[in-house]
PDB file of C-alpha atoms in Angstrom:
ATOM      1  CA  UNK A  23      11.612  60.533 -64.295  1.00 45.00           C
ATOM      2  CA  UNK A  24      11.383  57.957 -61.684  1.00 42.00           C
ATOM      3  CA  UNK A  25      11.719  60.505 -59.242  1.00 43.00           C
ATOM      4  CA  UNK A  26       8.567  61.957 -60.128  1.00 44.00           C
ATOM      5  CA  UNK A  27       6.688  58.964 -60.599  1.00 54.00           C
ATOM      6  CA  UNK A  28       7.172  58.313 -56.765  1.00 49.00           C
ATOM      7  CA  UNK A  29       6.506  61.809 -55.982  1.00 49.00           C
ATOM      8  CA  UNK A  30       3.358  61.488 -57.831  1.00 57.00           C
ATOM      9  CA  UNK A  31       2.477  58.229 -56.262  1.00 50.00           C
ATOM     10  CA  UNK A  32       3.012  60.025 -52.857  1.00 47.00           C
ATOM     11  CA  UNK A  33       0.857  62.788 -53.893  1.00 55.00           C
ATOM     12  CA  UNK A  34      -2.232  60.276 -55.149  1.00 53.00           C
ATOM     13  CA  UNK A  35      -1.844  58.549 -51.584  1.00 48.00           C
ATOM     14  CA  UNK A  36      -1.489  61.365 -49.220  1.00 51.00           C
ATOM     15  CA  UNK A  37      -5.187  62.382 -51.216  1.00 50.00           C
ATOM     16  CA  UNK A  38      -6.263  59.154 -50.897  1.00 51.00           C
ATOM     17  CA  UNK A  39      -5.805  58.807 -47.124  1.00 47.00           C
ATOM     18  CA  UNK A  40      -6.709  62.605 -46.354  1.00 54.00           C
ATOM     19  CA  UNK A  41     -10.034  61.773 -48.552  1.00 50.00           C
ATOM     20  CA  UNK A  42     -10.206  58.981 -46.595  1.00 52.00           C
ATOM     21  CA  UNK A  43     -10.091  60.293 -43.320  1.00 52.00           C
ATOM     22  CA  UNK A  44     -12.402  62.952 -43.976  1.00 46.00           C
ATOM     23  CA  UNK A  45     -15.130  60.526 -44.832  1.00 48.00           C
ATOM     24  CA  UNK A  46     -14.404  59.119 -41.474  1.00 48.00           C
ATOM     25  CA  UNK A  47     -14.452  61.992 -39.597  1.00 51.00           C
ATOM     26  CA  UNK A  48     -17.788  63.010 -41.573  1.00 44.00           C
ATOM     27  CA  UNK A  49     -19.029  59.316 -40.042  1.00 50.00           C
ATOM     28  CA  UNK A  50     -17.797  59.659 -36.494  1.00 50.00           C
ATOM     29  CA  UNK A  51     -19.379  62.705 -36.140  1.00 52.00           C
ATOM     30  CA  UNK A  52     -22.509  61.382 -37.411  1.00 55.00           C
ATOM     31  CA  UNK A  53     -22.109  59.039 -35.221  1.00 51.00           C
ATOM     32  CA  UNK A  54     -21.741  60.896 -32.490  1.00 46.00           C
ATOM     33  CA  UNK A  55     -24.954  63.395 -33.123  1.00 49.00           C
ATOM     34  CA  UNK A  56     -27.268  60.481 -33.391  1.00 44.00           C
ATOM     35  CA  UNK A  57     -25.906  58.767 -30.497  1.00 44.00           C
ATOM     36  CA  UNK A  58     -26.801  62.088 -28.176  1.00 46.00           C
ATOM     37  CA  UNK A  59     -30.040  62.609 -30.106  1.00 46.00           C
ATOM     38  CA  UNK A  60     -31.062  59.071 -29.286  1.00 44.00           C
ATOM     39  CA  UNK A  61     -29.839  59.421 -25.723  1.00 45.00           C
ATOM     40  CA  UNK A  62     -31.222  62.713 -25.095  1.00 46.00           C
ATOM     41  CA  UNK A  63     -34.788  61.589 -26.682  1.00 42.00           C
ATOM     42  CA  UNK A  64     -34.352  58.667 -23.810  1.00 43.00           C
ATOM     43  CA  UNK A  65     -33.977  61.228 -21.510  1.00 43.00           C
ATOM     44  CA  UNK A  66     -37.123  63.038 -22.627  1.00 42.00           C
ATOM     45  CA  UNK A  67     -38.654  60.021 -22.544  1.00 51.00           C
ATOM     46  CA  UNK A  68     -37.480  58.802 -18.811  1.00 50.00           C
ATOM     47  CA  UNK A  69     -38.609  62.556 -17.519  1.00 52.00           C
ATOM     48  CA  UNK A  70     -42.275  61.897 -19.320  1.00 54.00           C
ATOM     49  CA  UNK A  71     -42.458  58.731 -17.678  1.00 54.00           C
ATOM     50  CA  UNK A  72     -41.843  60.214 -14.183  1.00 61.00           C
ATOM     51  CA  UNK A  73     -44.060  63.168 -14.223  1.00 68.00           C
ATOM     52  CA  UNK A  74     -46.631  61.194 -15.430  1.00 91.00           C
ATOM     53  CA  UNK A  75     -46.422  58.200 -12.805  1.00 95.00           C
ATOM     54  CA  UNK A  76     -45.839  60.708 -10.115  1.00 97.00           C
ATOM     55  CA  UNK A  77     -49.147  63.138 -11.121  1.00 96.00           C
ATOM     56  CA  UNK A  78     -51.628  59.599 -10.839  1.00 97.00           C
ATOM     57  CA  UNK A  79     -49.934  59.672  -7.329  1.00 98.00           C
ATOM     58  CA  UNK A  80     -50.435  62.942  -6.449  1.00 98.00           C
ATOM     59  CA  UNK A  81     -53.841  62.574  -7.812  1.00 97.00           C
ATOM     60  CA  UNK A  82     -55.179  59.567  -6.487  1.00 98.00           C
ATOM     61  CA  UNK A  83     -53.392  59.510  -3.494  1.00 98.00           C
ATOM     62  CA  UNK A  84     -53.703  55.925  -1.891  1.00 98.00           C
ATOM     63  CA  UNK A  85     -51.217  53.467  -2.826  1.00 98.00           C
ATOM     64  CA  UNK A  86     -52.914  50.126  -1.530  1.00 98.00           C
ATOM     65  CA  UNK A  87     -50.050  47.555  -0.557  1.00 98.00           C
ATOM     66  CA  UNK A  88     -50.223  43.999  -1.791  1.00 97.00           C
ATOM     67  CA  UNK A  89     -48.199  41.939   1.094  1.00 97.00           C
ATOM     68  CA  UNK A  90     -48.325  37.975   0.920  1.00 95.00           C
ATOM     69  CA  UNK A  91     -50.759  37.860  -1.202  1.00 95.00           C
ATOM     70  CA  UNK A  92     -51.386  34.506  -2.995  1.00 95.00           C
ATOM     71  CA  UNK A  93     -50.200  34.801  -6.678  1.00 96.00           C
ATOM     72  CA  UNK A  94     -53.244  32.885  -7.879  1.00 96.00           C
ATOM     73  CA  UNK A  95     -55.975  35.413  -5.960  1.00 97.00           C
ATOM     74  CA  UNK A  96     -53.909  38.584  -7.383  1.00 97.00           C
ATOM     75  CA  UNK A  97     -55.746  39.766 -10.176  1.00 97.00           C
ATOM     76  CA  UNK A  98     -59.509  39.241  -8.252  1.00 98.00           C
ATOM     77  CA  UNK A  99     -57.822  41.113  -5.679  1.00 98.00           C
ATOM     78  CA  UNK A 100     -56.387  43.868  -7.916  1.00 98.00           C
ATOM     79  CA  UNK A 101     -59.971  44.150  -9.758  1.00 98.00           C
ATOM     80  CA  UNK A 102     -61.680  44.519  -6.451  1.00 98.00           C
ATOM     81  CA  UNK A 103     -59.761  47.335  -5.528  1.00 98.00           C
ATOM     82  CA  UNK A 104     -60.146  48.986  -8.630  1.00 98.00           C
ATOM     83  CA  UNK A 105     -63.967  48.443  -8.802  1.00 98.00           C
ATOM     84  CA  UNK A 106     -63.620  50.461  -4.856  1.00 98.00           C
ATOM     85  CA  UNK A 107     -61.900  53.427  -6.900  1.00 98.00           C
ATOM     86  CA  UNK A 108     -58.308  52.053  -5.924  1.00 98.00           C
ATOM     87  CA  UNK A 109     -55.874  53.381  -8.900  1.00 98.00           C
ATOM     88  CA  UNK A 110     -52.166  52.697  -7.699  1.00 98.00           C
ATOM     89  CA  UNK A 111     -51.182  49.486  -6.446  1.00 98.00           C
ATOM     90  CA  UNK A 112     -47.533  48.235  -5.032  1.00 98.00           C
ATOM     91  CA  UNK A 113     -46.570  44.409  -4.930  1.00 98.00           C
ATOM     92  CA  UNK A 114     -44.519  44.311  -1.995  1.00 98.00           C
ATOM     93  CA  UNK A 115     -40.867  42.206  -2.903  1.00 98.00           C
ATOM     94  CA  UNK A 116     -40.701  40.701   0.037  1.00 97.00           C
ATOM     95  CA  UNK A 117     -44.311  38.659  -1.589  1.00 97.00           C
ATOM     96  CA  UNK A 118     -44.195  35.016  -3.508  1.00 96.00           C
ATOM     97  CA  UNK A 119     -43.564  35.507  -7.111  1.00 97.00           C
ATOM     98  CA  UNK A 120     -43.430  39.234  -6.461  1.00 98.00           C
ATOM     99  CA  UNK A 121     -41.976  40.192  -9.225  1.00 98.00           C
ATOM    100  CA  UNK A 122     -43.938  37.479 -11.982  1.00 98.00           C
ATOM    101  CA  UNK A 123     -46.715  39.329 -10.098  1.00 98.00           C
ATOM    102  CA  UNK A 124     -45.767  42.944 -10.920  1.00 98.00           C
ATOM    103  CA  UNK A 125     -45.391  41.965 -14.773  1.00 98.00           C
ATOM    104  CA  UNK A 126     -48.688  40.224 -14.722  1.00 97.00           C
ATOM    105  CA  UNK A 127     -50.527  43.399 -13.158  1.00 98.00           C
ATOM    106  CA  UNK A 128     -48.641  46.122 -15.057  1.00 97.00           C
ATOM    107  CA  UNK A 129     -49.835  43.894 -18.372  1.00 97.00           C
ATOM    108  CA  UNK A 130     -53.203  43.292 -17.186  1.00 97.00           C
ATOM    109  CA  UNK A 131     -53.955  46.770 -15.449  1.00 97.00           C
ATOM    110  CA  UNK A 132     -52.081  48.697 -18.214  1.00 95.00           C
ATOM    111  CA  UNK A 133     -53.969  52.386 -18.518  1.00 94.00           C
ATOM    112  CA  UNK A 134     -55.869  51.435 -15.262  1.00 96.00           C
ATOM    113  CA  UNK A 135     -53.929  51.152 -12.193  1.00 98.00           C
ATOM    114  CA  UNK A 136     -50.351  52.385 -11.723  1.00 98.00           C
ATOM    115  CA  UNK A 137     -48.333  49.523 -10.479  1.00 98.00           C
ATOM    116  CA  UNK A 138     -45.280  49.654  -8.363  1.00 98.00           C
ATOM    117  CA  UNK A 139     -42.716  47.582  -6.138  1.00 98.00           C
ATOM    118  CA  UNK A 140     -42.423  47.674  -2.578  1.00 98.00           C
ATOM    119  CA  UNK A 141     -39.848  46.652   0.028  1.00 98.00           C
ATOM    120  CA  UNK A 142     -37.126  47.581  -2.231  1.00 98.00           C
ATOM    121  CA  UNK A 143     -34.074  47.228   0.159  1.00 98.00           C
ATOM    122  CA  UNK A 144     -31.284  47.487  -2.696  1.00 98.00           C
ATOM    123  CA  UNK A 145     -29.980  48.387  -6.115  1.00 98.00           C
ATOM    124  CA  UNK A 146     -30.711  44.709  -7.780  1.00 98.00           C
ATOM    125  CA  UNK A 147     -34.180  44.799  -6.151  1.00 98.00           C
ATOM    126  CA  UNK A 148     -34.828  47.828  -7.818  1.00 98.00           C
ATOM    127  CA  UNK A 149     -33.546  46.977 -11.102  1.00 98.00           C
ATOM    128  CA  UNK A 150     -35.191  43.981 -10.881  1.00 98.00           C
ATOM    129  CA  UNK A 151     -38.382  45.486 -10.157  1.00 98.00           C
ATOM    130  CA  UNK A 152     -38.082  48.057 -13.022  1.00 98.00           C
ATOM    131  CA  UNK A 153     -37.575  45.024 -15.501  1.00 98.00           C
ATOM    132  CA  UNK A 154     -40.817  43.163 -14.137  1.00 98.00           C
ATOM    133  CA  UNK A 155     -42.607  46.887 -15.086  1.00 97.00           C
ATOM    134  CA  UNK A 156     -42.583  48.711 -11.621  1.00 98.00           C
ATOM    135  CA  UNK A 157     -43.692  52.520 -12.224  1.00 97.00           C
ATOM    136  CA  UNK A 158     -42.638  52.963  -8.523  1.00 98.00           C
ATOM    137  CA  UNK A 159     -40.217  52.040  -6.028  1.00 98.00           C
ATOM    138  CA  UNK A 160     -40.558  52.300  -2.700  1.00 98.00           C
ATOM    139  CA  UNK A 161     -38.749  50.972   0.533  1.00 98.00           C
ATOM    140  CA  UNK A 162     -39.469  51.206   4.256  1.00 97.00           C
ATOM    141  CA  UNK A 163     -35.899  52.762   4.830  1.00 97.00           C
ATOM    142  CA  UNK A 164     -33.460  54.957   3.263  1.00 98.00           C
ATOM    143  CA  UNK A 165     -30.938  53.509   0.449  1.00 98.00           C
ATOM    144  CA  UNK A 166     -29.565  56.346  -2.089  1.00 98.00           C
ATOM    145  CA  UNK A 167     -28.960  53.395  -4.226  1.00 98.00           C
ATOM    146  CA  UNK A 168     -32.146  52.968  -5.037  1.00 98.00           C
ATOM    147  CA  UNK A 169     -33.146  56.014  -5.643  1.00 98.00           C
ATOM    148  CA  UNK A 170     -30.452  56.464  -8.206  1.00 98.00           C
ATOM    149  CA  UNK A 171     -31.257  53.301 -10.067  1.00 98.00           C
ATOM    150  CA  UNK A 172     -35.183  54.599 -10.065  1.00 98.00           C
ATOM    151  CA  UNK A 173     -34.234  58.147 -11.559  1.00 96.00           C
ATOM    152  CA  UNK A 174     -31.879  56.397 -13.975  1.00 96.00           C
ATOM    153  CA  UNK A 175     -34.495  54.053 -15.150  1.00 96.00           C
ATOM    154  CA  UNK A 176     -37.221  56.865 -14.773  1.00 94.00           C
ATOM    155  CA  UNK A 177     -39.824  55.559 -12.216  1.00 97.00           C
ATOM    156  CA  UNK A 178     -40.830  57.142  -9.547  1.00 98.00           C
ATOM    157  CA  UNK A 179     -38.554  57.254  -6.073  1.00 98.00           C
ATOM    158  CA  UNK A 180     -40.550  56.780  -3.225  1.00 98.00           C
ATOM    159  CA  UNK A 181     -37.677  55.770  -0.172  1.00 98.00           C
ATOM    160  CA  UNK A 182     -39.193  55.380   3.328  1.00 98.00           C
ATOM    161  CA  UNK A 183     -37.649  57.505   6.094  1.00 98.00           C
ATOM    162  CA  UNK A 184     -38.609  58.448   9.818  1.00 98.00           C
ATOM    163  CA  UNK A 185     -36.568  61.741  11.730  1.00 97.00           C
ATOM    164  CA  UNK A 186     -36.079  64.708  10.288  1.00 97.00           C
ATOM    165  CA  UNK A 187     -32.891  64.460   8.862  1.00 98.00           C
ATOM    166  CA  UNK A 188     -33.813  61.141   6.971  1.00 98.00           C
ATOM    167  CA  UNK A 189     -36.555  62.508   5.142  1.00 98.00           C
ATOM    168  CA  UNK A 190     -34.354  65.917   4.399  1.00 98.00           C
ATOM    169  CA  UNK A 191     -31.611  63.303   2.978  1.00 98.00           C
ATOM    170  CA  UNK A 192     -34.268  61.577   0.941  1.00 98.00           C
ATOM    171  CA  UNK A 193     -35.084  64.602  -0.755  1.00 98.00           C
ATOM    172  CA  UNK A 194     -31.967  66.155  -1.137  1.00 98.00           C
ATOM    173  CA  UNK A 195     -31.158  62.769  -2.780  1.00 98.00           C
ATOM    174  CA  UNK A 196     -33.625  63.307  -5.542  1.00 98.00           C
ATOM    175  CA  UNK A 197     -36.856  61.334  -3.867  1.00 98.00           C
ATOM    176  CA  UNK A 198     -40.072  62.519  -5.831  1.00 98.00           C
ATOM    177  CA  UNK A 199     -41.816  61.539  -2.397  1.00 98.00           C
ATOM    178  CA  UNK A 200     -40.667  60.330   1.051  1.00 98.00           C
ATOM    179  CA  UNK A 201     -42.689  57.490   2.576  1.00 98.00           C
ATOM    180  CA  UNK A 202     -42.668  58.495   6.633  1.00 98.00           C
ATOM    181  CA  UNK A 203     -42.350  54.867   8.507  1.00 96.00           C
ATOM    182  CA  UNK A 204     -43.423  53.995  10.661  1.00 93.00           C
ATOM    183  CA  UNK A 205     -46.010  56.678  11.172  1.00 93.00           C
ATOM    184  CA  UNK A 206     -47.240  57.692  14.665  1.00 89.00           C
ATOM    185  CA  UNK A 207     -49.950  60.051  13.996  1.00 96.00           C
ATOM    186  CA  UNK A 208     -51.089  62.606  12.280  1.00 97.00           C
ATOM    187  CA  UNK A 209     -49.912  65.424  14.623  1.00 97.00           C
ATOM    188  CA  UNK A 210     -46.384  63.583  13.917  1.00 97.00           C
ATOM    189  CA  UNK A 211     -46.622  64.159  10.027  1.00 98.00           C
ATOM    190  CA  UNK A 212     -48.108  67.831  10.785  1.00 97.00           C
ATOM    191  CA  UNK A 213     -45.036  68.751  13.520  1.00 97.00           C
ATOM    192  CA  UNK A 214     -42.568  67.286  10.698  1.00 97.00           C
ATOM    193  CA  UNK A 215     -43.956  69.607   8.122  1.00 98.00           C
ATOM    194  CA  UNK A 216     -43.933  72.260   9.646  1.00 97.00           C
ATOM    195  CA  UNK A 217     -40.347  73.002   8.685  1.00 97.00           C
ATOM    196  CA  UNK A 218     -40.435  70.619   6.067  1.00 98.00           C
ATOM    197  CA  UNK A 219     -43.035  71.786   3.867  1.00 97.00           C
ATOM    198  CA  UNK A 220     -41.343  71.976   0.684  1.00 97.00           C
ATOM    199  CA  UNK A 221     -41.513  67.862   0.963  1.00 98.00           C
ATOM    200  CA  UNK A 222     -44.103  65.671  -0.472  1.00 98.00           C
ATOM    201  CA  UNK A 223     -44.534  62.853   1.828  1.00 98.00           C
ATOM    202  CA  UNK A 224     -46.603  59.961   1.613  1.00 98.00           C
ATOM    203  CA  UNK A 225     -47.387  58.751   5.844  1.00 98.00           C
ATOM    204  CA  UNK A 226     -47.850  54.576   5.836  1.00 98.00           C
ATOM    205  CA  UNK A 227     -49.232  52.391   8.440  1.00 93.00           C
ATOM    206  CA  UNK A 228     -51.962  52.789  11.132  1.00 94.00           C
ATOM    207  CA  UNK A 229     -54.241  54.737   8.401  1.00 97.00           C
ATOM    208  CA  UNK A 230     -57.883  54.207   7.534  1.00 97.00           C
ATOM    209  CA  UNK A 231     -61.211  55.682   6.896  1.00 97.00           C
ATOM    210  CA  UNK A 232     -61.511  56.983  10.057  1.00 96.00           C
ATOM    211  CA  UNK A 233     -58.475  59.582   9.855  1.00 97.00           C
ATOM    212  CA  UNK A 234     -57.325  59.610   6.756  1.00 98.00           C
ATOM    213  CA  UNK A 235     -58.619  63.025   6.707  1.00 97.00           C
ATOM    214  CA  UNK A 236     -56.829  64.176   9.651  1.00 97.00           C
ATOM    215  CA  UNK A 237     -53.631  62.821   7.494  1.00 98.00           C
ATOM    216  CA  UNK A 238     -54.575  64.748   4.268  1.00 98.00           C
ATOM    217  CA  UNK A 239     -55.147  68.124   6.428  1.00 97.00           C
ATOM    218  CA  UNK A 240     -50.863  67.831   7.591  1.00 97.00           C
ATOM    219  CA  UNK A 241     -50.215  68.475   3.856  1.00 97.00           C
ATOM    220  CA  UNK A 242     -48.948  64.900   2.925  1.00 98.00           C
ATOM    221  CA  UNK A 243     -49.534  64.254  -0.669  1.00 98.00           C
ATOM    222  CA  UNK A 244     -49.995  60.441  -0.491  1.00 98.00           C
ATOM    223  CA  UNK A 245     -50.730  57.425   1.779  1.00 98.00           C
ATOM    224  CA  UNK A 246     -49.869  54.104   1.851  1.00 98.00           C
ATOM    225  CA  UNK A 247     -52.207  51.634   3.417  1.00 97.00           C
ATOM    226  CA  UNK A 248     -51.812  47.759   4.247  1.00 95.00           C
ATOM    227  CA  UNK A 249     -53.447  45.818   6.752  1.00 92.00           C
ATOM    228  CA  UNK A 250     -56.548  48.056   6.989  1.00 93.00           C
ATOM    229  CA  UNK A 251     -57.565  47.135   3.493  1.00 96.00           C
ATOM    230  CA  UNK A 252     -55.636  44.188   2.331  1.00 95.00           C
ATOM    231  CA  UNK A 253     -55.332  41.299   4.527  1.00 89.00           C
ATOM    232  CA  UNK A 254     -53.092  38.610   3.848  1.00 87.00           C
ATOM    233  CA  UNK A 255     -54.673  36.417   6.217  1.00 89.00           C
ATOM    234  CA  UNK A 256     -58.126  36.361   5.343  1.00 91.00           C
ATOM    235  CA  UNK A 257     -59.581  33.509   2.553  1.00 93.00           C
ATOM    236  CA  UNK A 258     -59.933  35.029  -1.129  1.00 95.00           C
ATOM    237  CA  UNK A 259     -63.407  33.900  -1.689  1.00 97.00           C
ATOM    238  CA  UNK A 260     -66.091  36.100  -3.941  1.00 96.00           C
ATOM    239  CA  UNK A 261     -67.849  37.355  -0.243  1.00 96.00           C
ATOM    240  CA  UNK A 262     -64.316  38.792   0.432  1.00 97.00           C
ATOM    241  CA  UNK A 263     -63.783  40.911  -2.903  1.00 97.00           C
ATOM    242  CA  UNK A 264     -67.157  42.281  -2.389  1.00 97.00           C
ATOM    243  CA  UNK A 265     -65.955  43.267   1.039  1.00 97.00           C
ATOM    244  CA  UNK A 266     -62.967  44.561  -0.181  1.00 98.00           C
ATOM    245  CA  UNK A 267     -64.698  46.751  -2.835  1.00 98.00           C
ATOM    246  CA  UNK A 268     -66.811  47.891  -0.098  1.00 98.00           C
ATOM    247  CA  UNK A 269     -64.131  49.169   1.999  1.00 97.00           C
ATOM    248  CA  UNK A 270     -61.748  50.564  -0.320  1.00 98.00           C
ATOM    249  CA  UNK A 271     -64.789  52.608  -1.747  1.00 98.00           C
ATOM    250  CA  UNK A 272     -65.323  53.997   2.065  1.00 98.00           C
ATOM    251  CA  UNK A 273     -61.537  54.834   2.183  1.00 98.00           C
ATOM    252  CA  UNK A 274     -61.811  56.699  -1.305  1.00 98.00           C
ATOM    253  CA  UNK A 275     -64.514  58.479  -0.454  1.00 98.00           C
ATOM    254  CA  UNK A 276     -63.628  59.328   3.205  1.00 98.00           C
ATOM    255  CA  UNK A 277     -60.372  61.176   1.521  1.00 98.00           C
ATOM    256  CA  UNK A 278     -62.303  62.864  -1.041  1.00 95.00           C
ATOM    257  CA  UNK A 279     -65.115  64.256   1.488  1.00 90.00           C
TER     258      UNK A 279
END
């Protein structure tokens, strides 16, 4: 008799555990399927994010870099561009309070201008810059680094390169657009494409409103331009804006002749 009284308690807790585990298989799995639903929805999410940030590139086409700009004059300056038809902007990192700055615009600018981060030498400069809000990254060289922390975060990729074989690597490398620096000329862009055309490329420095055309005919998607509309050395006073306005306005409208 007391044999089967321990058989029987055996029997109740062999069902108890199996009943037990089953309920915590049932909740692991569970577990499991909402933890890939939620990370696949991020996914989703990160892939919306980058198609749409690159398509006001590709549509807009002229990123106007911010370089040393004072923190205080920002916005006005930001505003005076946009008023000139100026819809993507990039804070350069290498800039006081660069990245203060980025949040301020991305908050301020939200549904207006695209904001991005420029000068982005490394992996914590990029994450950094994709905390502040940066849709964008881009760097004057070629770090793969970067580019994976921008597709992991889902911003747009934007590395800088120069010879062939850079901008190739770039690409290869997942870059949604290669940023040719230094850029010569024109003919430079148009020889480089000529094998390369299967690259979106964004030429920066020495570009204007007097051949930004001649840029746009070589195929390249995007252009970044500093000095020839934003200088950090002039005084921030209300005759400058206007100016500003003025010229970024001629530089929109030279493209889109």
């Amino acid at each position: 008799m007391l044999w089967l009284d321990k058989k029987s308690l055996l029997n109740k807790l062999f069902f108890h555990l199996n009943k037990e585990c089953y309920y915590y298989s049932v909740f692991s799995n569970w577990i499991i399927l909402v933890f890939l639903f939620f990370r696949q929805k991020k996914f989703i999410n990160y892939k919306k994010l980058i198609v749409s940030a690159l398509s006001q590139i590709l549509e807009h086409k002229i990123v106007a870099i911010l370089r040393g700009m004072p923190p205080k004059d920002i916005e006005a300056i930001a505003s005076a561009l946009h008023n000139g038809g100026i819809r993507i902007l990039e804070v350069t990192l290498n800039s006081e309070n660069a990245l203060p700055v980025i949040e301020q615009l991305s908050h301020t600018f939200k549904g207006k201008m695209l904001i991005g981060a420029g000068t982005v030498l490394n992996a914590k400069g990029a994450a950094n810059a994709i905390d502040a809000g940066a849709a964008f990254l881009i760097s004057p060289s070629l770090d793969i680094t970067v580019i994976n922390t921008a597709k992991d975060a889902g911003v747009v990729s934007i590395p800088g390169a120069f010879t062939p074989t850079e901008i190739l690597s770039a690409h290869n490398n997942g870059a949604d657009i290669v940023k040719v620096f230094p850029t010569l000329n024109a003919e430079y862009i148009k020889n480089i494409l000529a094998p390369l055309n299967h690259i979106r490329v964004m030429p920066t420095g020495g570009i204007d409103a007097g051949n930004i055309k001649l840029f746009a005919a070589t195929g390249a998607v995007a252009f970044g331009i500093g000095s020839a509309l934003v200088n950090s050395k002039a005084i921030i006073n209300d005759n400058y804006l206007q100016e500003l306005t003025v010229k970024a306005n001629k530089l929109v409208d030279a493209l889109n002749s």
